[in-house]
Short mmCIF file of C-alpha atoms in Angstrom, two decimals:
data_model
loop_
_atom_site.label_atom_id
_atom_site.label_comp_id
_atom_site.label_asym_id
_atom_site.label_seq_id
_atom_site.Cartn_x
_atom_site.Cartn_y
_atom_site.Cartn_z
CA UNK R 1 -244.79 70.72 58.47
CA UNK R 2 -248.75 70.66 57.66
CA UNK R 3 -250.27 73.53 58.02
CA UNK R 4 -252.66 71.95 61.29
CA UNK R 5 -249.64 71.80 62.96
CA UNK R 6 -248.16 75.37 62.39
CA UNK R 7 -251.35 77.23 63.61
CA UNK R 8 -252.24 77.69 67.09
CA UNK R 9 -254.28 75.30 68.69
CA UNK R 10 -257.86 76.15 69.91
CA UNK R 11 -260.33 74.60 72.16
CA UNK R 12 -263.06 72.70 70.59
CA UNK R 13 -266.41 73.94 69.90
CA UNK R 14 -268.29 73.56 72.96
CA UNK R 15 -270.52 70.77 71.19
CA UNK R 16 -267.51 68.76 69.71
CA UNK R 17 -265.92 69.28 73.47
CA UNK R 18 -268.76 67.77 75.21
CA UNK R 19 -269.12 65.04 72.61
CA UNK R 20 -265.39 64.16 72.98
CA UNK R 21 -265.94 64.03 76.82
CA UNK R 22 -269.12 61.96 76.87
CA UNK R 23 -266.93 59.55 74.18
CA UNK R 24 -264.23 59.01 77.09
CA UNK R 25 -266.98 58.76 79.84
CA UNK R 26 -269.39 56.52 77.73
CA UNK R 27 -266.00 54.18 77.78
CA UNK R 28 -266.98 53.40 81.36
CA UNK R 29 -270.56 51.85 80.08
CA UNK R 30 -268.84 50.33 77.19
CA UNK R 31 -265.76 49.24 77.85
CA UNK R 32 -266.11 48.21 81.66
CA UNK R 33 -268.74 45.48 80.49
CA UNK R 34 -266.14 43.62 78.29
CA UNK R 35 -263.21 41.51 78.92
CA UNK R 36 -259.91 42.88 78.05
CA UNK R 37 -259.20 41.17 74.75
CA UNK R 38 -255.77 39.29 76.07
CA UNK R 39 -252.69 40.79 74.82
CA UNK R 40 -254.28 43.56 72.70
CA UNK R 41 -252.39 46.71 72.42
CA UNK R 42 -253.07 50.04 71.05
CA UNK R 43 -253.40 50.71 67.37
CA UNK R 44 -250.72 52.66 65.94
CA UNK R 45 -252.44 53.44 62.70
CA UNK R 46 -254.63 56.11 64.28
CA UNK R 47 -253.87 59.77 62.22
CA UNK R 48 -256.27 61.75 64.69
CA UNK R 49 -255.11 62.19 68.62
CA UNK R 50 -257.46 63.51 71.01
CA UNK R 51 -255.43 65.33 74.14
CA UNK R 52 -257.60 65.21 77.30
CA UNK R 53 -256.57 66.99 80.60
CA UNK R 54 -258.68 65.38 83.86
CA UNK R 55 -258.01 66.77 87.36
CA UNK R 56 -256.07 64.43 89.43
CA UNK R 57 -259.17 62.60 91.42
CA UNK R 58 -260.71 61.20 88.41
CA UNK R 59 -257.75 60.65 86.22
CA UNK R 60 -256.89 56.81 86.67
CA UNK R 61 -260.37 56.04 85.69
CA UNK R 62 -259.92 58.10 82.45
CA UNK R 63 -256.44 56.99 81.76
CA UNK R 64 -258.07 53.21 81.95
CA UNK R 65 -260.91 54.08 80.11
CA UNK R 66 -258.75 55.76 77.39
CA UNK R 67 -256.31 52.59 77.20
CA UNK R 68 -259.45 50.33 76.55
CA UNK R 69 -260.92 52.64 73.74
CA UNK R 70 -257.36 52.69 71.96
CA UNK R 71 -257.08 49.37 72.01
CA UNK R 72 -260.52 48.68 70.51
CA UNK R 73 -261.46 48.76 66.80
CA UNK R 74 -263.61 51.81 67.15
CA UNK R 75 -263.30 54.07 64.17
CA UNK R 76 -264.37 57.63 63.74
CA UNK R 77 -266.74 59.02 60.75
CA UNK R 78 -265.06 58.92 57.64
CA UNK R 79 -262.82 56.24 58.51
CA UNK R 80 -259.69 55.67 60.52
CA UNK R 81 -259.16 55.92 63.98
CA UNK R 82 -258.54 58.10 67.05
CA UNK R 83 -255.70 57.96 70.05
CA UNK R 84 -257.33 59.22 73.36
CA UNK R 85 -254.30 60.69 75.94
CA UNK R 86 -255.00 61.80 79.20
CA UNK R 87 -252.64 63.71 81.21
CA UNK R 88 -253.58 64.62 84.72
CA UNK R 89 -253.04 68.07 86.55
CA UNK R 90 -254.70 69.87 89.70
CA UNK R 91 -257.41 71.89 88.22
CA UNK R 92 -256.53 75.17 89.67
CA UNK R 93 -252.80 74.68 88.15
CA UNK R 94 -254.52 73.56 84.84
CA UNK R 95 -256.94 76.61 84.91
CA UNK R 96 -253.72 78.65 85.39
CA UNK R 97 -252.03 77.12 82.90
CA UNK R 98 -254.51 77.50 80.10
CA UNK R 99 -254.74 81.15 81.28
CA UNK R 100 -251.20 81.67 80.55
CA UNK R 101 -250.63 79.76 77.35
CA UNK R 102 -250.06 76.06 78.84
CA UNK R 103 -246.40 76.87 78.31
CA UNK R 104 -244.92 75.24 81.93
CA UNK R 105 -246.53 72.29 82.36
CA UNK R 106 -244.42 69.78 80.58
CA UNK R 107 -247.80 68.34 79.32
CA UNK R 108 -249.67 68.30 76.03
CA UNK R 109 -252.06 70.93 75.76
CA UNK R 110 -255.62 69.64 75.92
CA UNK R 111 -258.31 70.07 73.39
CA UNK R 112 -260.55 69.01 76.18
CA UNK R 113 -260.24 69.77 80.01
CA UNK R 114 -262.15 67.87 82.61
CA UNK R 115 -261.62 69.96 85.75
CA UNK R 116 -262.84 68.89 89.27
CA UNK R 117 -265.75 71.15 88.81
CA UNK R 118 -267.28 73.84 86.53
CA UNK R 119 -266.11 76.26 89.50
CA UNK R 120 -262.88 76.05 87.30
CA UNK R 121 -264.28 76.99 84.09
CA UNK R 122 -265.85 80.08 85.51
CA UNK R 123 -262.39 80.91 87.27
CA UNK R 124 -260.60 80.71 83.95
CA UNK R 125 -263.18 82.68 82.30
CA UNK R 126 -262.56 85.44 85.25
CA UNK R 127 -258.57 84.97 84.16
CA UNK R 128 -259.23 85.42 80.78
CA UNK R 129 -261.28 88.42 81.14
CA UNK R 130 -258.83 90.22 83.62
CA UNK R 131 -256.29 89.77 80.70
CA UNK R 132 -258.22 91.16 78.12
CA UNK R 133 -258.38 87.65 76.18
CA UNK R 134 -261.10 86.21 74.53
CA UNK R 135 -262.65 83.76 76.78
CA UNK R 136 -261.60 80.09 76.41
CA UNK R 137 -265.01 78.70 77.99
CA UNK R 138 -268.60 79.26 76.92
CA UNK R 139 -270.34 81.56 79.83
CA UNK R 140 -273.58 79.61 79.65
CA UNK R 141 -273.42 75.60 79.46
CA UNK R 142 -275.43 72.56 80.52
CA UNK R 143 -273.90 70.14 82.98
CA UNK R 144 -273.27 66.74 81.59
CA UNK R 145 -272.71 65.48 84.90
CA UNK R 146 -273.21 66.49 88.78
CA UNK R 147 -271.57 65.13 91.87
CA UNK R 148 -271.66 66.51 95.58
CA UNK R 149 -268.62 68.81 96.19
CA UNK R 150 -266.78 68.20 99.64
CA UNK R 151 -264.16 70.68 100.85
CA UNK R 152 -261.15 69.22 102.91
CA UNK R 153 -258.79 71.26 104.37
CA UNK R 154 -255.96 71.61 107.00
CA UNK R 155 -257.48 72.66 110.47
CA UNK R 156 -255.80 75.54 110.56
CA UNK R 157 -257.38 76.88 107.23
CA UNK R 158 -260.54 75.84 108.41
CA UNK R 159 -260.33 77.83 111.58
CA UNK R 160 -259.36 80.97 109.65
CA UNK R 161 -262.34 80.55 107.05
CA UNK R 162 -264.84 79.84 110.24
CA UNK R 163 -263.28 83.46 111.79
CA UNK R 164 -263.88 85.43 108.32
CA UNK R 165 -267.43 84.19 108.22
CA UNK R 166 -269.47 83.14 105.31
CA UNK R 167 -267.53 82.96 101.83
CA UNK R 168 -268.77 82.43 98.28
CA UNK R 169 -267.36 79.89 95.94
CA UNK R 170 -264.99 82.48 94.06
CA UNK R 171 -263.76 83.17 97.58
CA UNK R 172 -262.77 79.73 98.41
CA UNK R 173 -261.22 78.89 95.15
CA UNK R 174 -258.70 81.96 95.93
CA UNK R 175 -258.14 80.89 99.33
CA UNK R 176 -257.50 77.24 98.08
CA UNK R 177 -254.68 78.60 96.01
CA UNK R 178 -252.85 77.12 92.78
CA UNK R 179 -251.55 74.17 94.28
CA UNK R 180 -254.89 73.62 96.34
CA UNK R 181 -254.59 72.91 100.34
CA UNK R 182 -251.17 71.74 100.33
CA UNK R 183 -250.04 73.76 103.04
#
């Protein structure tokens, strides 16, 4: 094994992670406007793989963008090319997996994580702090995109929350649980 394979993977530095995320998102503006070149297949000569984990609601879009990027003839600085691989996991499950070493997901450990909301990166930071680990996310970072957040839940949970009174985002995240509002 090469030394880079045997060492523990770490998160990309913040600016590199933002740049990588923007590369994937920028594909929407570049590749959606272009027609698929009929029959093109992803390149196989790429030495670099970028592992991206996305929340489930935007994963299909990101998979499509990554596939289009992987079929393109784009190159990275210094020559060569990169393959983008997108996997999907509920943001709560991903935060917990990142906090516990990402060993039980069956998915590749991401270098870029795109959760539903920045609330989840804050939750991961709290989990790291509670465990006495170095934080995996910076404590202050600018948003690169904003979207409205809608919270939907089963009627019985809504009634429970209504009786409890006003809640903060941290409490709502805690009530939604690891698997979201599944029950």
